[in-house]
Coordinates of C-alpha atoms in Angstrom, one line a residue:
M1 CA 10.4 9.7 -8.2
K2 CA 14.2 9.3 -6.8
K3 CA 12.9 8.3 -3.4
F4 CA 11.0 5.5 -4.7
L5 CA 13.8 4.4 -6.5
F6 CA 15.7 4.7 -3.6
D7 CA 13.5 2.8 -1.4
L8 CA 13.4 0.2 -4.2
F9 CA 17.3 0.1 -4.1
P10 CA 17.8 -3.2 -2.1
L11 CA 14.9 -4.8 -4.0
L12 CA 16.2 -4.1 -7.4
L13 CA 19.7 -5.3 -6.3
F14 CA 18.4 -8.6 -5.2
F15 CA 16.6 -9.1 -8.3
I16 CA 19.7 -8.3 -10.4
A17 CA 22.0 -10.6 -8.3
Y18 CA 19.9 -13.5 -8.4
R19 CA 19.9 -13.3 -11.9
Y20 CA 23.5 -13.6 -12.2
T21 CA 24.1 -16.0 -8.9
D22 CA 21.9 -17.5 -6.6
I23 CA 19.1 -17.1 -4.0
F24 CA 21.9 -17.0 -1.0
T25 CA 24.1 -14.3 -2.8
A26 CA 20.9 -12.5 -3.8
T27 CA 19.9 -12.1 -0.1
G28 CA 23.7 -11.1 1.2
V29 CA 23.5 -8.6 -1.7
A30 CA 20.1 -7.1 -0.6
M31 CA 21.2 -7.3 3.3
A32 CA 24.0 -5.1 2.3
A33 CA 21.8 -2.8 0.4
A34 CA 19.6 -2.2 3.1
V35 CA 22.5 -1.5 5.8
A36 CA 23.9 0.9 3.0
Q37 CA 20.7 2.6 2.5
I38 CA 20.7 4.0 6.4
V39 CA 24.6 4.6 6.3
W40 CA 23.7 6.9 3.3
L41 CA 20.8 8.5 5.1
K42 CA 23.0 9.3 8.3
A43 CA 25.9 10.3 6.7
T44 CA 24.0 12.6 4.2
G45 CA 21.6 14.1 7.6
R46 CA 18.6 12.9 6.0
P47 CA 15.4 11.7 8.2
T48 CA 15.2 7.9 8.2
E49 CA 12.0 6.6 7.9
A50 CA 10.3 3.9 10.3
M51 CA 10.1 2.0 7.3
H52 CA 13.6 2.1 6.5
W53 CA 14.6 0.6 10.0
I54 CA 11.6 -1.8 9.7
N55 CA 12.7 -3.2 6.4
L56 CA 16.3 -3.1 7.7
T57 CA 15.2 -5.6 10.5
V58 CA 13.3 -7.7 8.5
I59 CA 16.0 -8.4 6.1
L60 CA 18.7 -8.8 8.3
V61 CA 16.6 -11.3 10.5
F62 CA 15.0 -13.4 7.7
G63 CA 18.2 -12.8 5.3
G64 CA 20.6 -13.8 7.8
A65 CA 18.6 -17.0 8.7
T66 CA 18.4 -17.6 5.1
I67 CA 22.3 -17.5 5.0
W68 CA 23.1 -19.1 8.0
L69 CA 20.9 -22.1 8.0
H70 CA 21.2 -22.3 4.0
S71 CA 17.4 -22.4 3.4
D72 CA 15.5 -20.1 1.0
V73 CA 12.3 -20.8 3.1
F74 CA 13.1 -17.8 5.4
I75 CA 13.6 -15.2 2.6
K76 CA 10.5 -16.4 1.0
W77 CA 8.8 -15.7 4.3
K78 CA 9.9 -11.9 4.3
P79 CA 7.9 -10.0 2.2
T80 CA 4.9 -11.4 3.5
V81 CA 6.1 -10.8 7.4
L82 CA 6.8 -6.8 6.0
Y83 CA 3.0 -6.9 4.8
W84 CA 1.8 -8.4 7.7
M85 CA 3.5 -6.3 9.9
F86 CA 2.4 -3.1 8.3
G87 CA -1.3 -4.4 8.1
G88 CA -1.2 -5.6 11.6
A89 CA 0.3 -2.0 12.7
L90 CA -2.8 -0.3 11.0
V91 CA -5.6 -2.4 12.5
F92 CA -3.8 -2.4 16.0
A93 CA -3.3 1.1 16.0
R94 CA -6.6 1.9 15.4
L95 CA -8.3 -0.6 17.6
L96 CA -6.0 -0.2 20.8
F97 CA -4.8 3.0 20.6
K98 CA -7.5 4.9 18.6
R99 CA -4.8 6.0 16.0
N100 CA -5.1 6.1 12.5
L101 CA -1.7 5.7 10.9
I102 CA -2.8 6.3 7.4
R103 CA -4.3 9.7 8.5
R104 CA -1.2 10.8 10.3
L105 CA 0.6 10.0 6.8
M106 CA -1.9 11.3 4.6
E107 CA -4.0 14.3 6.4
K108 CA -1.4 17.2 5.3
Q109 CA -2.4 16.1 1.5
I110 CA -6.0 15.7 1.7
Q111 CA -9.1 16.2 4.1
L112 CA -11.0 13.5 4.5
P113 CA -13.9 12.8 7.1
D114 CA -13.3 10.4 10.0
A115 CA -15.4 7.7 8.6
A116 CA -13.5 8.0 4.9
W117 CA -10.2 7.7 6.9
D118 CA -11.6 4.9 8.7
K119 CA -12.4 3.2 5.8
L120 CA -9.3 3.9 3.8
N121 CA -7.2 2.4 7.1
L122 CA -8.8 -0.7 7.1
I123 CA -8.5 -0.8 3.0
W124 CA -4.8 -0.6 3.5
A125 CA -4.6 -3.2 6.0
A126 CA -6.5 -5.4 3.8
F127 CA -4.2 -5.0 1.0
F128 CA -1.1 -5.8 3.1
L129 CA -2.6 -8.9 4.7
I130 CA -4.0 -9.9 1.1
A131 CA -0.2 -9.2 -0.6
G132 CA 1.1 -11.3 2.2
A133 CA -1.0 -14.1 1.7
L134 CA -0.3 -14.2 -1.9
N135 CA 3.2 -14.0 -1.6
L136 CA 3.0 -17.4 0.7
Y137 CA 0.9 -18.7 -2.2
V138 CA 3.5 -18.0 -5.0
A139 CA 6.5 -18.9 -2.6
F140 CA 5.3 -22.4 -0.9
S141 CA 2.3 -23.6 -3.3
G142 CA 4.6 -25.7 -5.7
H143 CA 3.2 -24.0 -8.7
F144 CA 5.7 -21.4 -9.1
T145 CA 9.8 -22.1 -9.9
E146 CA 12.2 -20.1 -7.3
S147 CA 12.7 -17.7 -10.5
Q148 CA 9.4 -17.0 -10.9
W149 CA 8.8 -16.4 -7.0
V150 CA 11.7 -13.7 -7.4
S151 CA 10.4 -11.9 -10.3
F152 CA 6.9 -11.8 -8.5
K153 CA 8.4 -10.3 -5.5
A154 CA 10.5 -7.6 -7.2
F155 CA 7.6 -6.8 -9.8
G156 CA 4.3 -8.6 -9.3
L157 CA 4.1 -7.3 -5.8
M158 CA 5.1 -4.1 -6.7
G159 CA 2.8 -4.2 -9.5
L160 CA -0.3 -4.9 -7.2
M161 CA 0.7 -1.8 -5.2
I162 CA 0.7 0.6 -8.0
V163 CA -2.6 -0.9 -9.1
F164 CA -3.9 -0.3 -5.8
V165 CA -2.9 3.0 -5.2
I166 CA -4.4 4.1 -8.4
G167 CA -7.3 2.5 -7.5
Q168 CA -7.1 4.3 -3.8
S169 CA -6.5 7.6 -6.0
L170 CA -9.5 7.1 -7.9
W171 CA -11.8 6.4 -4.5
L172 CA -10.2 9.5 -3.0
G173 CA -10.8 11.9 -5.8
K174 CA -14.6 10.8 -6.2
H175 CA -15.1 10.9 -2.5
I176 CA -13.2 14.3 -2.3
Q177 CA -15.6 15.3 -5.1
T178 CA -18.7 14.1 -3.3
E179 CA -17.4 16.0 0.0
E180 CA -16.9 19.3 -1.8
N181 CA -20.4 18.8 -3.5
T182 CA -22.5 18.1 -0.2
P183 CA -23.3 21.1 1.6
A184 CA -21.9 21.5 5.2
N185 CA -25.6 21.9 6.4
P186 CA -27.8 19.1 4.4
G187 CA -30.8 21.2 5.0
A188 CA -29.2 24.4 3.8
T189 CA -30.1 25.8 0.4
P190 CA -26.9 26.1 -1.6
P191 CA -25.5 29.6 -2.5
G192 CA -27.1 31.3 -5.3
K193 CA -30.3 29.2 -5.2
P194 CA -34.1 30.9 -3.9

């Protein structure tokens, strides 16, 4: 839980700063928080994950453009770019390098057949691509205010992620249960049966 809150630190500070100031100040606060995250991890000797570096790079580029050009368009693109980078990495790593990144992240916790790992990788990639597109809709369709987009960025996308993870857990639980109940040799008789 601490790690989850630590990873959300820049986003939460962005949301709080926006409530009391404006999008440009909030963007600066998020940028400073992302830098502070990396500095703290380095200072305490904790490992910095690739996700931290990717998030730092994207917030500095898009946040910097937002402040420098005084346009909220760039910060509104930031979640989409981040999600599409993750989704694209899952797809391209599998297609070009035959690497399943979801498997690499999770295989120490669960065991699945290759086909299930491929399906899980594809489902995660699809989620990231859809979430990125949804962010663009909320940010630029004209149906939502800037304040509504900030709330969606802070809580809507996170809520979607939580619902998605719960759905994946249920799917995995069912899949693992099915695999455990299936004999290794389909023609074999289960133990204790004549």
